[in-house]
Tab-separated table of N, CA and C and ligand atoms in Angstrom:
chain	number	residue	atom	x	y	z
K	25	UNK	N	52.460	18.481	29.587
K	25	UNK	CA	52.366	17.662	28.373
K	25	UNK	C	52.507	16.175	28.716
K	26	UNK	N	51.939	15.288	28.388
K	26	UNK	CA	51.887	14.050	28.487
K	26	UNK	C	52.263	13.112	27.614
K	27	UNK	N	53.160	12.311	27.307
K	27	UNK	CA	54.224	11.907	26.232
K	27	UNK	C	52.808	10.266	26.307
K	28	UNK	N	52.478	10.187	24.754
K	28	UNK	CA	51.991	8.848	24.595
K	28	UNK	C	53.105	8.274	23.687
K	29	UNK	N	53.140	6.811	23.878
K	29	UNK	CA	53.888	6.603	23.100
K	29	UNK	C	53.159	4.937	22.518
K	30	UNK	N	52.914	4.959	21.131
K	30	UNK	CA	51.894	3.979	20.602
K	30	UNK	C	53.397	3.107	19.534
K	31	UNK	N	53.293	2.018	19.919
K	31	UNK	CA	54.049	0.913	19.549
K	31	UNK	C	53.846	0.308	17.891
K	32	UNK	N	54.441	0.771	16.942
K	32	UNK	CA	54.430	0.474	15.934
K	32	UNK	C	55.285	-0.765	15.155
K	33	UNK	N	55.715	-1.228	16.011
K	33	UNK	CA	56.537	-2.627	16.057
K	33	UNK	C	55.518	-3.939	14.996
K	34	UNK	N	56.312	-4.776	14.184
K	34	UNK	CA	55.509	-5.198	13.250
K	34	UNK	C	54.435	-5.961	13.656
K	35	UNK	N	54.574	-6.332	15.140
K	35	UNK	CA	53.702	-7.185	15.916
K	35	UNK	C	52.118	-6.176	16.162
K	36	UNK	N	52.260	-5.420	16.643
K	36	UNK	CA	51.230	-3.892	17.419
K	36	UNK	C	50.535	-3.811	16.001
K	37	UNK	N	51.587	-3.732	15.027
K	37	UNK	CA	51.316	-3.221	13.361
K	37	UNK	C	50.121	-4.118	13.539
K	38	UNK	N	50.301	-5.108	13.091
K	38	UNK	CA	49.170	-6.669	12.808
K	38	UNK	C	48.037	-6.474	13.389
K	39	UNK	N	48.238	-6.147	15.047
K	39	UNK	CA	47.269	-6.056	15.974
K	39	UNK	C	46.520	-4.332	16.281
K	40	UNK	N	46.503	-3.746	15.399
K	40	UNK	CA	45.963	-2.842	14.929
K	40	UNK	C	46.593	-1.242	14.893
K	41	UNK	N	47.748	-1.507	15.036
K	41	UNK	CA	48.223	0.242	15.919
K	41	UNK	C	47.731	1.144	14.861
K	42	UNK	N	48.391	0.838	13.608
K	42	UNK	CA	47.619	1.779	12.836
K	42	UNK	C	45.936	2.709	13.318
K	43	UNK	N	45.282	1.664	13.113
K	43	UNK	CA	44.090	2.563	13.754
K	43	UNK	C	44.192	3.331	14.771
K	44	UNK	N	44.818	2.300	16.292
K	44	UNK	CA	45.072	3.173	17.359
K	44	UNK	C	45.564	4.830	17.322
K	45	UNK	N	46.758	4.653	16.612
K	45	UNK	CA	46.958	6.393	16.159
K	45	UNK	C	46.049	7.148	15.426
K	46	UNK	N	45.824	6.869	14.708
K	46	UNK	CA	44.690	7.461	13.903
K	46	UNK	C	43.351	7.591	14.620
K	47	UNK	N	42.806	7.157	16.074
K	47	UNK	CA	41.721	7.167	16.724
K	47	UNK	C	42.265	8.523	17.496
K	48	UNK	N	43.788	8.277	17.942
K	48	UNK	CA	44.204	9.283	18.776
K	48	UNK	C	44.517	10.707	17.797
K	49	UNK	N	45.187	10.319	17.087
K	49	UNK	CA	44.860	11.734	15.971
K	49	UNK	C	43.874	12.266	16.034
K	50	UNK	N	42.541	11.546	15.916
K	50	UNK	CA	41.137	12.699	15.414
K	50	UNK	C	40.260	12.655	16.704
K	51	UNK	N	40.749	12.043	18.162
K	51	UNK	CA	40.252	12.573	18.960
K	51	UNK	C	41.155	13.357	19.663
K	52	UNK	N	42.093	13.511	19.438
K	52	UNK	CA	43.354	14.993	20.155
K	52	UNK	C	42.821	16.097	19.514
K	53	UNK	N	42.402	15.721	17.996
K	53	UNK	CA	41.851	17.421	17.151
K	53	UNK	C	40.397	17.531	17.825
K	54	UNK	N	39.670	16.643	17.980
K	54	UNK	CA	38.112	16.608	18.357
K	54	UNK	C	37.792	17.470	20.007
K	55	UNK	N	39.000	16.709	20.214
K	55	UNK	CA	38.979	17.436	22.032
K	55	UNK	C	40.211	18.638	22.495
K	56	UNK	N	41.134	18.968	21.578
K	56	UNK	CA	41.685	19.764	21.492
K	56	UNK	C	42.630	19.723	22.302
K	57	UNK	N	43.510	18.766	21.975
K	57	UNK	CA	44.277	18.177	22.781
K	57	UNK	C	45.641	18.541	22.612
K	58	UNK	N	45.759	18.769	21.521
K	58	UNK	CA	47.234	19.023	20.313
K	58	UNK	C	48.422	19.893	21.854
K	59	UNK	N	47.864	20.991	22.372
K	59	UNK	CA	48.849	21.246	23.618
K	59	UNK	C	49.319	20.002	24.929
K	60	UNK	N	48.112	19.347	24.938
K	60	UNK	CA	48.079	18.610	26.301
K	60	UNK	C	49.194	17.062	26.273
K	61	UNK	N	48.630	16.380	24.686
K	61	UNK	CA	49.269	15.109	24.513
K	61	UNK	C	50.539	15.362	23.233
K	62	UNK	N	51.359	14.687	23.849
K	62	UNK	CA	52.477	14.505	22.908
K	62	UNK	C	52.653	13.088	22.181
K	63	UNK	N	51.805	12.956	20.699
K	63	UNK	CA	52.037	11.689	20.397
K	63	UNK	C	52.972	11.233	19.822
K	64	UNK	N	53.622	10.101	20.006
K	64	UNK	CA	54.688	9.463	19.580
K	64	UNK	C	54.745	8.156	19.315
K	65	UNK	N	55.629	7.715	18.007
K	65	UNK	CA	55.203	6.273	17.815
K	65	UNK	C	56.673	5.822	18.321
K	66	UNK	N	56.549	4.236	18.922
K	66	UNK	CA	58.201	4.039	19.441
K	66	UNK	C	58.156	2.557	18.421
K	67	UNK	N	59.456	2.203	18.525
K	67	UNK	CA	59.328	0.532	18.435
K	67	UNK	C	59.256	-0.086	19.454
K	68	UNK	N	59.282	-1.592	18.957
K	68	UNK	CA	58.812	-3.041	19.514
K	68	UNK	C	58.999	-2.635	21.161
K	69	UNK	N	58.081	-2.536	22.115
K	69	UNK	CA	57.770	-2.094	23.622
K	69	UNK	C	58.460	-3.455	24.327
K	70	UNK	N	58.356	-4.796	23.885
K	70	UNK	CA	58.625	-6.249	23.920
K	70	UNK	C	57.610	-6.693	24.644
K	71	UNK	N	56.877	-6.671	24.392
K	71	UNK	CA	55.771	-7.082	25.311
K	71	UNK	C	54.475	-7.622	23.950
K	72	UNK	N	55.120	-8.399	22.570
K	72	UNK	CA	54.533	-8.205	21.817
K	72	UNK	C	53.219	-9.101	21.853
K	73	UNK	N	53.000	-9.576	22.777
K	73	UNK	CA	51.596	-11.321	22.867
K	73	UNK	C	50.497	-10.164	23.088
K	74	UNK	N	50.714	-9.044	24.300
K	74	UNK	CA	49.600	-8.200	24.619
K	74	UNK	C	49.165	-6.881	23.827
K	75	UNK	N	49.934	-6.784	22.453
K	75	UNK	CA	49.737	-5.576	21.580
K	75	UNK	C	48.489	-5.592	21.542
K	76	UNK	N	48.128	-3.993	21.110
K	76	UNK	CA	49.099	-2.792	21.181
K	76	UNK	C	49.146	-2.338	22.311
K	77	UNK	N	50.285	-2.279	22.369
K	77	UNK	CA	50.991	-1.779	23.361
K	77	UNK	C	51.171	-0.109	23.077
K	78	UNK	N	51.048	0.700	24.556
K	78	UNK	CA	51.181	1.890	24.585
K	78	UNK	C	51.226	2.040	25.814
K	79	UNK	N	52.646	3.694	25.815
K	79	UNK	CA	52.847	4.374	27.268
K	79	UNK	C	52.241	5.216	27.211
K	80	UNK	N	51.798	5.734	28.469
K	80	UNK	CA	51.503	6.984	28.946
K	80	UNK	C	52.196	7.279	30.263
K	81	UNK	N	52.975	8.583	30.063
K	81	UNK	CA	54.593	8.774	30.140
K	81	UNK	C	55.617	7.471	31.177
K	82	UNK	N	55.601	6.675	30.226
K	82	UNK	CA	56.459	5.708	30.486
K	82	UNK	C	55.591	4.851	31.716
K	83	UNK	N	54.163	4.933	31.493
K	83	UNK	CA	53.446	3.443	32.273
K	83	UNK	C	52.646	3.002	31.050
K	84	UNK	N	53.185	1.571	31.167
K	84	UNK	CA	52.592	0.719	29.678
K	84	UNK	C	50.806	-0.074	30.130
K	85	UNK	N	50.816	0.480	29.085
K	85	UNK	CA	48.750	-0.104	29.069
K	85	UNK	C	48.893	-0.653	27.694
K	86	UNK	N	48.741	-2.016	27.778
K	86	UNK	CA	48.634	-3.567	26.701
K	86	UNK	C	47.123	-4.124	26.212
K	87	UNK	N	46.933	-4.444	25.059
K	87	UNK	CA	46.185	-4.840	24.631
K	87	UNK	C	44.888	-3.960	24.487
K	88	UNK	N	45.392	-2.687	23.764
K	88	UNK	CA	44.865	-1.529	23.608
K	88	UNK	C	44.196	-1.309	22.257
K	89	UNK	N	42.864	-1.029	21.941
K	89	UNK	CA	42.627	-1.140	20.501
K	89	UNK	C	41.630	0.112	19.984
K	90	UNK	N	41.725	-0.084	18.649
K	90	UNK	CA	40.718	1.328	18.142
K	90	UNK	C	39.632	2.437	19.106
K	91	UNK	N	39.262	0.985	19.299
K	91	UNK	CA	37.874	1.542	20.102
K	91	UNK	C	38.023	1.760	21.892
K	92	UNK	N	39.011	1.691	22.129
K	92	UNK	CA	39.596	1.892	23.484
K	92	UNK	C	39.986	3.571	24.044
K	93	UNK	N	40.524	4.072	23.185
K	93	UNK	CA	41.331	5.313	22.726
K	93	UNK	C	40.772	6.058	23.367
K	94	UNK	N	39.216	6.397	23.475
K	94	UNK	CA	38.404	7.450	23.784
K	94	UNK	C	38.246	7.300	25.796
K	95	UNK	N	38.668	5.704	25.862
K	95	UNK	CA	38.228	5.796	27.337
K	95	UNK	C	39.543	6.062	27.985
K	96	UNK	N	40.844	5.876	27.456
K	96	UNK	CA	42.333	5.758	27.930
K	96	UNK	C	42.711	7.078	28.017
K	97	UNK	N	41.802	8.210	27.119
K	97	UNK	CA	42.238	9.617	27.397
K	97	UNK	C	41.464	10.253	28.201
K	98	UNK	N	40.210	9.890	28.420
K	98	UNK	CA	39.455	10.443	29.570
K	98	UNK	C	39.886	10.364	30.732
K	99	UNK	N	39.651	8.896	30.692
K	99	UNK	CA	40.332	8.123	31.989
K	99	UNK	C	41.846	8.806	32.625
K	100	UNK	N	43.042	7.649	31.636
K	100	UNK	CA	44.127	8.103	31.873
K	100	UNK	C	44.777	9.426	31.987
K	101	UNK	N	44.443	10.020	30.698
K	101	UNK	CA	45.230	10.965	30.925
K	101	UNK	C	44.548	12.641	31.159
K	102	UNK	N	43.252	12.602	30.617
K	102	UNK	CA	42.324	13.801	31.069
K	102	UNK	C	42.319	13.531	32.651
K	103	UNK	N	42.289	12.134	33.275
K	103	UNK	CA	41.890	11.928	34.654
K	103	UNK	C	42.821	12.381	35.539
K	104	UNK	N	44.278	11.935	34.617
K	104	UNK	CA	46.140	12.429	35.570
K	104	UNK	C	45.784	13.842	35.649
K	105	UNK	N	45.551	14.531	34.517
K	105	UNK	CA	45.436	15.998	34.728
K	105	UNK	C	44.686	16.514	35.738
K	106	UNK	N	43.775	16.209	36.031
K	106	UNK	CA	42.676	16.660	36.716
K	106	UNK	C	43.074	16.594	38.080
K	107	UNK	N	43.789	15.242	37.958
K	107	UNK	CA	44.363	14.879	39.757
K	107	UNK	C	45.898	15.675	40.016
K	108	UNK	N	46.114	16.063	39.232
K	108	UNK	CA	47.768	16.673	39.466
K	108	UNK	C	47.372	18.246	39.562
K	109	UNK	N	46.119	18.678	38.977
K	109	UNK	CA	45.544	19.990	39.512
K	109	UNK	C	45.135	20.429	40.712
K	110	UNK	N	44.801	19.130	41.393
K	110	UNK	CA	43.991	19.342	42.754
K	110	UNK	C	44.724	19.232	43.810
I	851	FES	S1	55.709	-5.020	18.365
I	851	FES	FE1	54.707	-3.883	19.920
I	851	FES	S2	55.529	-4.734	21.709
I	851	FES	FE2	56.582	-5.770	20.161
């Protein structure tokens, strides 16, 4: 399981997190993810100039937005999986 953790801090708020979760919501159901990712919203990460801010299990990736979502789970975390299999 892979712990995300999307920054809902009033700063991230402004700079879009809302969407961000909600991109990750309906592509975790789209790709069937609901076993693999554990989403979680945290507060203020402090890192608020580069929001949104988000971990993936505790390594922070900044200045993260709606339309990002789809490449950060392929990439990141479909990609960790793939390499921790082999
Ligand atoms: S509000 Fe997100 S890092 Fe501060």
């Amino acid at each position: 399981m892979v712990e995300v953790k999307i920054c809902v801090g009033s700063s991230c708020h402004l700079k879009g997190a809302p969407e961000v979760v909600e991109k990750f919501k309906s592509l975790i159901k789209e790709k069937e993810l609901e076993d693999t990712i554990n989403l979680k919203a945290s507060f203020c990460q402090n890192n608020c100039t580069a929001g949104v801010n988000i971990t993936i299990d505790g390594t922070k990736i900044s200045n993260v937005s709606g339309n990002e979502v789809e490449k950060i789970i392929d990439q990141k975390i479909l990609g960790e999986i793939v390499n921790e299999n082999t």
